[in-house]
Tab-separated table of C-alpha atoms in Angstrom:
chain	number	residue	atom	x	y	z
J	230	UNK	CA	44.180	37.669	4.080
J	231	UNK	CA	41.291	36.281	2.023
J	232	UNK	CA	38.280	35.458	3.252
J	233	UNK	CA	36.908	31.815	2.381
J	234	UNK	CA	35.289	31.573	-0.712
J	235	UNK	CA	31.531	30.685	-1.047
J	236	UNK	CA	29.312	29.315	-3.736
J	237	UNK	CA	26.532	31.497	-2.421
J	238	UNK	CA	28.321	34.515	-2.733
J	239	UNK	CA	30.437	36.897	-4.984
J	240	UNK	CA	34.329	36.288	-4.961
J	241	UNK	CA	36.927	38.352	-5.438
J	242	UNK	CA	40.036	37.987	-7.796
J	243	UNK	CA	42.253	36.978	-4.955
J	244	UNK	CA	39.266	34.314	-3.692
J	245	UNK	CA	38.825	32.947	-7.372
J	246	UNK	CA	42.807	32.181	-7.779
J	247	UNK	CA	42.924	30.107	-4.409
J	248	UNK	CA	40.057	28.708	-5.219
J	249	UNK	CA	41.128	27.921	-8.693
J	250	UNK	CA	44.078	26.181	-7.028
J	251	UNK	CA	42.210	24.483	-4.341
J	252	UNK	CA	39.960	22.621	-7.121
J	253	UNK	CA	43.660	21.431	-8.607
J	254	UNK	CA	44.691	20.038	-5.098
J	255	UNK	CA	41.344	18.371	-4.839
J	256	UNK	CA	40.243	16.789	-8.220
J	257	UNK	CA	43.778	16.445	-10.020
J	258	UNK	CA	42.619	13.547	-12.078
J	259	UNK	CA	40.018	15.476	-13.460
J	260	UNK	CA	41.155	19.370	-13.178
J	261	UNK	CA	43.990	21.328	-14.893
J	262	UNK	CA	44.296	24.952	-14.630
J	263	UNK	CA	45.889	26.232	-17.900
J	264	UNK	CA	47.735	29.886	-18.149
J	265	UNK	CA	46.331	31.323	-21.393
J	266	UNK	CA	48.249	34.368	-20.754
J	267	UNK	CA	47.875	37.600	-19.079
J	268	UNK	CA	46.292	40.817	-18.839
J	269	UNK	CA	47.539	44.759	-19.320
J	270	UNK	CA	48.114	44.259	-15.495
J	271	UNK	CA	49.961	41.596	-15.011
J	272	UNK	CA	46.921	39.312	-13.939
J	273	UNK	CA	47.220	35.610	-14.675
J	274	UNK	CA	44.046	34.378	-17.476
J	275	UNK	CA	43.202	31.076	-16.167
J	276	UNK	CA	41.597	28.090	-18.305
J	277	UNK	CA	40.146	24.903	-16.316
J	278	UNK	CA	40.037	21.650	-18.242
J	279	UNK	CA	37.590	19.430	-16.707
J	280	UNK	CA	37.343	15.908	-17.620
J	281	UNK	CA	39.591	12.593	-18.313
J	282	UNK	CA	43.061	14.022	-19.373
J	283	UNK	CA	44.099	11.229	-21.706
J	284	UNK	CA	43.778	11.079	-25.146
J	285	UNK	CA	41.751	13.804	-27.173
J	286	UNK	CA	37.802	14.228	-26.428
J	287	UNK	CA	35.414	16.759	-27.578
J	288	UNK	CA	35.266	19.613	-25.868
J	289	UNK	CA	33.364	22.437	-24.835
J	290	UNK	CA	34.779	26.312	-24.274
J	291	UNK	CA	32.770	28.475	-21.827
J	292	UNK	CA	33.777	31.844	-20.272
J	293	UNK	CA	32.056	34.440	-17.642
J	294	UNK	CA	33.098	37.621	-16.514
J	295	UNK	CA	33.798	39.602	-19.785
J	296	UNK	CA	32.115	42.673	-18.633
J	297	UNK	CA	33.391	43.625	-15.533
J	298	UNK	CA	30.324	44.609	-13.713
J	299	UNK	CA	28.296	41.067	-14.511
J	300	UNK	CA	29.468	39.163	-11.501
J	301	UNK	CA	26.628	36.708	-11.435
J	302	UNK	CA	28.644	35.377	-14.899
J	303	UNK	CA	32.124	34.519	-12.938
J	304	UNK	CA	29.174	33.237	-10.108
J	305	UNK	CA	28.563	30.642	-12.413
J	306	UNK	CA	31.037	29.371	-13.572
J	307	UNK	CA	32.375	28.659	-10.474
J	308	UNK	CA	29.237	26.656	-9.490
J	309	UNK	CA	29.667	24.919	-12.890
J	310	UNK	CA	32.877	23.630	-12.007
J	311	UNK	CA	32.197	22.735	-8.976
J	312	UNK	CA	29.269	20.702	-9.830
J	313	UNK	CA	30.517	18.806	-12.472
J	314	UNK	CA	33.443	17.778	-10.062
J	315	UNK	CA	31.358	17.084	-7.551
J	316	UNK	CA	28.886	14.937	-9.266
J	317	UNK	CA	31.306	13.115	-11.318
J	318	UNK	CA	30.101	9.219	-10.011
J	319	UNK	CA	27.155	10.338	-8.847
J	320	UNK	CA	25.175	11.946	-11.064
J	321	UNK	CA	24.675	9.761	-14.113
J	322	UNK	CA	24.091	12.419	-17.149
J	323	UNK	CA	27.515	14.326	-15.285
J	324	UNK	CA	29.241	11.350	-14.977
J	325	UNK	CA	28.901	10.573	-18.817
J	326	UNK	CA	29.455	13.821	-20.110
J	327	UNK	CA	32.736	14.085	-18.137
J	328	UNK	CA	33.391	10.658	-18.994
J	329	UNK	CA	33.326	11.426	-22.788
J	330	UNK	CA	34.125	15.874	-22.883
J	331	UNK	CA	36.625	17.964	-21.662
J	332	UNK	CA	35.157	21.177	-20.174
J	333	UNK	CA	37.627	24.268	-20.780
J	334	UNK	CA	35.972	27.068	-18.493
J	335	UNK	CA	37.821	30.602	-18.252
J	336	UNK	CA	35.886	31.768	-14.895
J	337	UNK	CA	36.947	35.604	-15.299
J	338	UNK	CA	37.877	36.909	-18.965
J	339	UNK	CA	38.193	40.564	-18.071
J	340	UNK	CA	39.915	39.958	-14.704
J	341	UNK	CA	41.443	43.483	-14.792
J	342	UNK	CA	38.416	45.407	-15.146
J	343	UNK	CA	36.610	43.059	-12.532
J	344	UNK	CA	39.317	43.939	-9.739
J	345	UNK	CA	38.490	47.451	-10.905
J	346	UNK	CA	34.611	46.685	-10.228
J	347	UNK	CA	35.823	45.536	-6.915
J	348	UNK	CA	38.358	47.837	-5.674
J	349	UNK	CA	37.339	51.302	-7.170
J	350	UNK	CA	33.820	51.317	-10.045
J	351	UNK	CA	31.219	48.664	-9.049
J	352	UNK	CA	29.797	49.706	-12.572
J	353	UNK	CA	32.985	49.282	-14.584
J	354	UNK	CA	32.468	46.926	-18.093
J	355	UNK	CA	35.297	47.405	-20.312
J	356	UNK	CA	39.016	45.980	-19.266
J	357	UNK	CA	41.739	48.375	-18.079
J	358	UNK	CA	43.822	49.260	-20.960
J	359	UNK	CA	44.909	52.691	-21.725
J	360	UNK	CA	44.148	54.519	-24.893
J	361	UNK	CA	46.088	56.658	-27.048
J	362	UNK	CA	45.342	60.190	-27.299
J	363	UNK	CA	42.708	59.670	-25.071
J	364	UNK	CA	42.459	60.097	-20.776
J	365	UNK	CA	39.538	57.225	-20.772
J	366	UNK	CA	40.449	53.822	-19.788
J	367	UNK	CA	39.821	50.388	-21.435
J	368	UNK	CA	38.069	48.439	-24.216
J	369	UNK	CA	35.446	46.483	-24.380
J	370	UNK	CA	36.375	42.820	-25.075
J	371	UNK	CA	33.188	41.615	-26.764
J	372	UNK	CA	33.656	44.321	-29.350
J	373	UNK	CA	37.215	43.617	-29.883
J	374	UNK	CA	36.637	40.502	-31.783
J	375	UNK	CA	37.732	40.306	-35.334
J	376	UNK	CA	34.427	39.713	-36.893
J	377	UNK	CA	32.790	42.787	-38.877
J	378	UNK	CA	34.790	44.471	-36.483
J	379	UNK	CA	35.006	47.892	-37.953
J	380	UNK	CA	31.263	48.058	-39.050
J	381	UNK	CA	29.881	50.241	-36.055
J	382	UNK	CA	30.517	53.741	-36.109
J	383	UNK	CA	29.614	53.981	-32.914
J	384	UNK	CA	32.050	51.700	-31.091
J	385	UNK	CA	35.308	53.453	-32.074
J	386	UNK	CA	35.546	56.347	-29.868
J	387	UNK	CA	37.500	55.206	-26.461
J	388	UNK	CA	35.713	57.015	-24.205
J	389	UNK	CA	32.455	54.670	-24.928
J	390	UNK	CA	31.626	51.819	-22.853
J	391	UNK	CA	31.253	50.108	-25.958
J	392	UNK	CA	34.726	50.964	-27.404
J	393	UNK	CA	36.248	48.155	-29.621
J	394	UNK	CA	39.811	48.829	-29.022
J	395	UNK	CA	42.111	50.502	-32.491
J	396	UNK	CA	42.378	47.299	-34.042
J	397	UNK	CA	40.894	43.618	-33.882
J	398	UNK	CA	42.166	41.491	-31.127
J	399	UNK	CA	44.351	44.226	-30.051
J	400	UNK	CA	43.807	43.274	-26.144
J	401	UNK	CA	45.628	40.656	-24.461
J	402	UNK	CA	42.314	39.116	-22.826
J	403	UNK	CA	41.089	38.953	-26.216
J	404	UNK	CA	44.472	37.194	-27.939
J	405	UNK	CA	44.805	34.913	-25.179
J	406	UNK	CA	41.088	33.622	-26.029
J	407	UNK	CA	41.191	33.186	-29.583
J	408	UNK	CA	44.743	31.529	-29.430
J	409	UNK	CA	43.506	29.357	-27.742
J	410	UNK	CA	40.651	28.238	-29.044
J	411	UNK	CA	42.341	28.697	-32.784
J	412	UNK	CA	45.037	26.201	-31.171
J	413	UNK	CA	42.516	23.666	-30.114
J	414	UNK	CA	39.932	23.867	-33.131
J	415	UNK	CA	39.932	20.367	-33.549
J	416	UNK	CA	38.400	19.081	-29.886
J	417	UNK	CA	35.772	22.494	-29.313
J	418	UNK	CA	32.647	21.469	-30.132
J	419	UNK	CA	30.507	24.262	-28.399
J	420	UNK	CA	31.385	27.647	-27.440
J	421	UNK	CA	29.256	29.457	-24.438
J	422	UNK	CA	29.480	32.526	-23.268
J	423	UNK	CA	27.659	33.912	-20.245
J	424	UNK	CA	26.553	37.684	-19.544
J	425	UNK	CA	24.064	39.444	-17.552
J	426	UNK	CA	21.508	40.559	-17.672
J	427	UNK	CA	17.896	40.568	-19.464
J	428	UNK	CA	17.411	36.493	-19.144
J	429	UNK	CA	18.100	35.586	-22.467
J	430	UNK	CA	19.439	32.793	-24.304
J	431	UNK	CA	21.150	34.117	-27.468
J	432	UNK	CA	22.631	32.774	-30.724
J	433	UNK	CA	24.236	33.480	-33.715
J	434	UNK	CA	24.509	36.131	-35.747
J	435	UNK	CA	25.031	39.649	-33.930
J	436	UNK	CA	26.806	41.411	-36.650
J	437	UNK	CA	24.142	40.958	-39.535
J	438	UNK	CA	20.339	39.564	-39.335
J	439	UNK	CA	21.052	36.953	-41.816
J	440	UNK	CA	20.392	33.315	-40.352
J	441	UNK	CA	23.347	30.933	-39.962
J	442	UNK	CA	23.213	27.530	-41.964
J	443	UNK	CA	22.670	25.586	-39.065
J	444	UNK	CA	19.714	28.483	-37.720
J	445	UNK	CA	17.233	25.486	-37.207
J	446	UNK	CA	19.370	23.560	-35.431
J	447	UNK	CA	20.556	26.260	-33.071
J	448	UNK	CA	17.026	27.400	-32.392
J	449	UNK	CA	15.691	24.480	-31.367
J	450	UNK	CA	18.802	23.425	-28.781
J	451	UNK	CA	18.209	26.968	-27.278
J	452	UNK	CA	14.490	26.556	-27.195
J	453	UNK	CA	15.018	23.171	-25.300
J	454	UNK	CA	17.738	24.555	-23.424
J	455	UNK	CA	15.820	27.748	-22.018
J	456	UNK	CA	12.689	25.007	-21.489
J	457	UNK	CA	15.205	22.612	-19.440
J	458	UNK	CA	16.517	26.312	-17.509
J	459	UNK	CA	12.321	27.061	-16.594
J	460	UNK	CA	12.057	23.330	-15.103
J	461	UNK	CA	13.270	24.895	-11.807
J	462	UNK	CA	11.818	28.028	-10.838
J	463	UNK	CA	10.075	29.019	-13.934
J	464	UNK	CA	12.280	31.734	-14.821
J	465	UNK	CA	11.402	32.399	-17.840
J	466	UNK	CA	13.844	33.197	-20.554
J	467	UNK	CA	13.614	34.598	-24.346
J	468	UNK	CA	15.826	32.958	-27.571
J	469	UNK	CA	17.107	33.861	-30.684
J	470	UNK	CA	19.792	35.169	-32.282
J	471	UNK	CA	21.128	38.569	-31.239
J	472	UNK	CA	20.293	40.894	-34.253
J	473	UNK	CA	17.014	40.211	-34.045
J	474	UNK	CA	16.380	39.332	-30.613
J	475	UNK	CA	18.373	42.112	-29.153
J	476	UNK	CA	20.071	44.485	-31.426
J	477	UNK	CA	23.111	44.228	-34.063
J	478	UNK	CA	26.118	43.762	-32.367
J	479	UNK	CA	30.063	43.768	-33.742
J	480	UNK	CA	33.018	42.266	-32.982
J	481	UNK	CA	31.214	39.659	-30.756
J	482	UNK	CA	32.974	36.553	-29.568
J	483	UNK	CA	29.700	34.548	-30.415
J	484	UNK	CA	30.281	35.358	-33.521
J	485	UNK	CA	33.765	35.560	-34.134
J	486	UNK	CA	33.587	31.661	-32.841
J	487	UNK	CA	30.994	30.710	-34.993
J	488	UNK	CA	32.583	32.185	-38.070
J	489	UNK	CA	35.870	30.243	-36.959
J	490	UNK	CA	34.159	27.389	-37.473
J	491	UNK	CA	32.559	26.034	-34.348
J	492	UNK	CA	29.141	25.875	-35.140
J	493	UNK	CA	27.337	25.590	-31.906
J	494	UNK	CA	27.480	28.933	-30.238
J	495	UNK	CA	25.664	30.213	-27.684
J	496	UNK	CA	25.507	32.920	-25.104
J	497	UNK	CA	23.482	33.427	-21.952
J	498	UNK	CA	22.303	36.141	-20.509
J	499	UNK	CA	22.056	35.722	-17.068
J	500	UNK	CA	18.860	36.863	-14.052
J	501	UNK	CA	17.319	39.109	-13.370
J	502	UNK	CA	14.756	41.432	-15.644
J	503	UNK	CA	16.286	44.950	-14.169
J	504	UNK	CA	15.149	44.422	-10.829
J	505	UNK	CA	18.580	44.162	-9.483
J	506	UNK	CA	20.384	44.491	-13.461
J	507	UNK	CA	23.879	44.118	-11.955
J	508	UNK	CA	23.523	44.274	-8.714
J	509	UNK	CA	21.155	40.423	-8.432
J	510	UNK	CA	21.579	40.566	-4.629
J	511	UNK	CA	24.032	36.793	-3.806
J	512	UNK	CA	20.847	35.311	-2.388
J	513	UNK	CA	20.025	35.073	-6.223
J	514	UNK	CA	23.247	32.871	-7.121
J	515	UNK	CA	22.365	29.611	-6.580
J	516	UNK	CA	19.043	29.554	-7.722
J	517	UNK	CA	20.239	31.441	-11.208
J	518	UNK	CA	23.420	28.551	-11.313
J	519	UNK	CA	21.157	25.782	-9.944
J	520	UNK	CA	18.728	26.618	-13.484
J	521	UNK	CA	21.675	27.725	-15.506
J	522	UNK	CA	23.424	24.352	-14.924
J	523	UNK	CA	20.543	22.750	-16.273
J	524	UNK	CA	20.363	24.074	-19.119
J	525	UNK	CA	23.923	23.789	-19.826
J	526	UNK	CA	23.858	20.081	-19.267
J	527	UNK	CA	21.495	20.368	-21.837
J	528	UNK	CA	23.283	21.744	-24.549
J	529	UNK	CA	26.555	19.522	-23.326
J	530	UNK	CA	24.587	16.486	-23.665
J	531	UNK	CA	23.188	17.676	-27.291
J	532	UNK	CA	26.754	18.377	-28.502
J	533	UNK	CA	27.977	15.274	-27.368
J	534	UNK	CA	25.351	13.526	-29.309
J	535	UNK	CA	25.403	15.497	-32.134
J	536	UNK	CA	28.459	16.729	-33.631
J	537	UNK	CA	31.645	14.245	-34.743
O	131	UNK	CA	41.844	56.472	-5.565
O	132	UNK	CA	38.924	56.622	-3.694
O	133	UNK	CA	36.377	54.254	-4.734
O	134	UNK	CA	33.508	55.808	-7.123
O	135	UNK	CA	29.942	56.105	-4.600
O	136	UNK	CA	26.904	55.973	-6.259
O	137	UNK	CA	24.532	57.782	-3.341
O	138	UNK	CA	21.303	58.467	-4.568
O	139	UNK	CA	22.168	57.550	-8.253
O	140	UNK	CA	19.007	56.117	-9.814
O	141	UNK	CA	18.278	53.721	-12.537
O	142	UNK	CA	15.603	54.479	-14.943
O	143	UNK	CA	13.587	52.022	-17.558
O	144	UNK	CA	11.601	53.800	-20.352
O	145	UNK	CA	9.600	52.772	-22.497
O	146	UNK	CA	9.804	54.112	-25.773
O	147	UNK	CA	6.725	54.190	-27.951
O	148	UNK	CA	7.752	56.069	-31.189
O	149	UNK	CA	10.564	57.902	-32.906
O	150	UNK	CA	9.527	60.743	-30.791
O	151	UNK	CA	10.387	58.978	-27.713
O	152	UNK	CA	14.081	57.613	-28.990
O	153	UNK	CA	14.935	61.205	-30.375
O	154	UNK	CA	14.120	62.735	-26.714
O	155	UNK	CA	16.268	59.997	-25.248
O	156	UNK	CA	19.080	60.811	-27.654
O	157	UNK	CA	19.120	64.212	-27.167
O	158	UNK	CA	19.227	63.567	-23.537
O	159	UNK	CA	22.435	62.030	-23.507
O	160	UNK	CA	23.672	65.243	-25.391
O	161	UNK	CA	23.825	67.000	-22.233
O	162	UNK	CA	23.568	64.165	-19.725
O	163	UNK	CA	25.752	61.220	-19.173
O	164	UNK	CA	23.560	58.139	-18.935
O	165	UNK	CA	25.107	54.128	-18.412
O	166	UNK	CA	23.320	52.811	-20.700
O	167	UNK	CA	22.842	48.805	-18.744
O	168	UNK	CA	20.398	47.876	-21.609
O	169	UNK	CA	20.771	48.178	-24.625
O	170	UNK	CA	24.601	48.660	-24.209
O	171	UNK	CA	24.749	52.175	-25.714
O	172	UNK	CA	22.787	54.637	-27.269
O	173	UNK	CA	23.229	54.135	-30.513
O	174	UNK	CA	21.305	51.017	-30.032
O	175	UNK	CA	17.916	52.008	-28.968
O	176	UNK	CA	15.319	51.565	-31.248
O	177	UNK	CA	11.379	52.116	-31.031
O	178	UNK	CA	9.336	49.558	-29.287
O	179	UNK	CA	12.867	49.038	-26.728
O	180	UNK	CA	12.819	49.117	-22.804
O	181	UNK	CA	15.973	51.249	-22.311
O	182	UNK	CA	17.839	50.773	-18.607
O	183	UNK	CA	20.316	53.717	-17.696
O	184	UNK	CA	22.088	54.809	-14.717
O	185	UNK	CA	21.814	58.483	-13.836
O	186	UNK	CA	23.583	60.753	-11.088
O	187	UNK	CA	20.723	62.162	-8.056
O	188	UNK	CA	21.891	65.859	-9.813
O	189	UNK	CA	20.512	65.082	-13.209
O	190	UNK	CA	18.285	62.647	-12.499
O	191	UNK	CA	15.614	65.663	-11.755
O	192	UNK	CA	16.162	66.773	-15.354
O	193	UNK	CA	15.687	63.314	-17.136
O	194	UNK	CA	12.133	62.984	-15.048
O	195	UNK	CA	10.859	66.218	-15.645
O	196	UNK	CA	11.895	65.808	-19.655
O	197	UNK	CA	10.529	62.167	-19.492
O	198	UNK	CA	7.269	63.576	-18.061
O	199	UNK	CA	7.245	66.846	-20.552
O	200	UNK	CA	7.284	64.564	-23.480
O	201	UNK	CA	4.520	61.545	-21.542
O	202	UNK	CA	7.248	59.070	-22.139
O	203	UNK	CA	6.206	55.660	-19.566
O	204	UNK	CA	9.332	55.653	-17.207
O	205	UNK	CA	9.825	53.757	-13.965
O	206	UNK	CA	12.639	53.727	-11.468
O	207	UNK	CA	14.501	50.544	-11.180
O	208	UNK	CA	16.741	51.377	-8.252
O	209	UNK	CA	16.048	54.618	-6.321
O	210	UNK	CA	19.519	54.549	-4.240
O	211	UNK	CA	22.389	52.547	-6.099
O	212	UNK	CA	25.035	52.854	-3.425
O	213	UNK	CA	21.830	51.118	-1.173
O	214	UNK	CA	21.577	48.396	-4.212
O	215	UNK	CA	24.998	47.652	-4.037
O	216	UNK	CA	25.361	47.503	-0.051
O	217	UNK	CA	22.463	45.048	-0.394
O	218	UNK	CA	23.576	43.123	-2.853
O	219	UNK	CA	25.666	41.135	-0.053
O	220	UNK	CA	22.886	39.911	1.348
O	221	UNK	CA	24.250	36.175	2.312
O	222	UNK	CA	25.876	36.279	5.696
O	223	UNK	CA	29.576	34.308	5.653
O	224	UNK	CA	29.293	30.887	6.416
């Protein structure tokens, strides 16, 4: 039997899914839960719209829990949800936003590999796929993205924790996402992704160090947005985009996003410094969601002013 | 299966100052498998970069003593990761 699930602590797969289905039986004017498809496994990839469901509104994508081993990411979006249903009415800035967005949020991307963190590798990243020709196990979703996908040398050997799978988009985590976004182009407005850890706040481009056209724009809503995050506790947190402020990346769903044509893209990078790295002990959660969510409402609040 | 345990694996951070530094580190994983947690992987270290990497108690020995050899500015993150993770369930159930 499953325990009860908690805000302030880390959930398993089983915990997530009843929860998923207890926020259905308790805000079903304002929650859907939406099958995207399914993993190697047999695991069910759940999508939550949150927000009026008639008529079409602008809408914002977010996912957590692409690498298996950064729970604080599925952590959050959890707390997200539950915020914004929670505050809807009373919290005026929520209250709009849900008013006048839809919020898709896909709390665990990679849910195979993060049973596998839970059951068997605590440190496991990649998902659980097998590999031709080769004993190791899995792929790395955020290098499976088909965007400059084949430009790293070093991500095509299956046996790395970076591995990029033998072709773009081969995984099913990975075609389940971009059909669906692809299939609602029109309403997504933002894309967010959220990772641990390093506290950063990251934008495009990964895959070269040239500067998007909308660079300035970007820049300045993370800049807010990480200012908005330090209100809290003063965690401080760095921006930029991820060639330069990290290292070049491929295959990135930041990136592959942004190049699709949603042009407000972002991706967090969640507490703590090293520390903990992984392991942010649950006493950390809701004070990391509690600054997180500002920031967020941040950037939701900027795209709903500023894109048509 | 039986889980994975991580007793007495350590995480390092080093610091590395110049080529020098990087080309030690790369070497390293030659012989030694390191997790990278930051950067991702190996091949993206660069001069200037904090590295994070998990290592196993057996080889950690080896990766200190070369770290020291070469004066390459290390510090251990987590001494005891199997500890790390026990206490990272540090919220009793409500």
């Amino acid at each position: 039997i499953a325990g009860r699930h908690s805000y302030a602590k880390y959930n398993d797969w089983d915990k997530i899914v009843s929860w998923t289905e207890k926020m259905l039986e308790k805000h079903p004017e304002m929650v859907s839960r939406i099958k995207i498809g399914s993993t190697v496994e047999d695991n069910p990839l759940y999508v939550l719209k949150i927000g009026k469901k008639d008529g079409e509104r602008k809408a914002i994508f977010m996912d957590c829990g692409i690498h298996a081993r950064e729970w604080i990411s599925p952590a959050f979006c959890q707390w997200f949800v539950y915020q914004a249903t929670k505050s809807y009415g009373k919290n005026k800035i929520m209250t709009k936003l849900l008013d006048r967005m839809n919020f898709y949020v896909l709390p665990v991307f990679n849910v195979d590999g993060y049973i596998w963190s839970w059951t068997q590798d605590r440190m496991w990243r990649k998902n659980r796929s097998r590999n031709q020709n080769s004993t190791c196990i899995g792929t790395d979703l955020n290098r499976n993205f088909d965007v400059s996908w084949d430009s790293s040398p070093n991500t095509n050997k299956p046996c790395l924790n970076v591995y990029r799978g033998p072709a773009p988009e081969s995984e099913k985590e990975t075609k389940a996402v971009t059909n669906f976004i692809r299939s609602h182009l029109n309403s997504i407005k933002a894309y967010i992704t959220f990772h641990s850890y390093s506290q950063m706040l990251l934008i495009p481009y990964g895959y070269t160090f040239k500067l998007p056209p909308n660079h300035q724009d970007l820049l300045k809503v993370a800049r807010i947005a990480t200012d908005a995050l330090s209100t809290r506790y003063e965690t401080r947190y760095i921006y930029g985009p991820i060639a330069s402020t990290i290292y070049k990346t491929s295959g990135s769903s930041l990136d592959w996003v942004y190049d699709l044509g949603i042009k407000h893209t972002f991706a967090f990078e969640l507490r703590d410094k090293g520390k903990s790295g992984f392991l942010l002990p649950e006493s950390r959660i809701k004070p990391t969601c509690k600054e997180t969510m500002l920031s967020v409402k941040f950037i939701a609040k900027y795209i709903l002013k500023n894109t048509s | 299966i039986a889980p994975v345990h991580f007793d007495r694996e350590k995480v390092f951070r080093v610091k590395l100052q110049n080529e020098k530094h990087a080309s030690v580190l790369k070497n390293l994983t030659q012989s030694i498998e390191l997790d990278f947690w930051y950067p991702d992987a190996i091949h993206d270290i660069a001069v200037n970069m904090t590295v994070d990497f998990r290592v196993s108690e057996k080889e950690s020995q080896t990766i200190q003593s070369t770290l020291e050899q070469h004066k390459i500015h290390y510090e251990i993150l987590i001494h005891d990761l199997q500890e790390e993770i026990e206490k990272q369930f540090d919220v009793k159930d409500e």
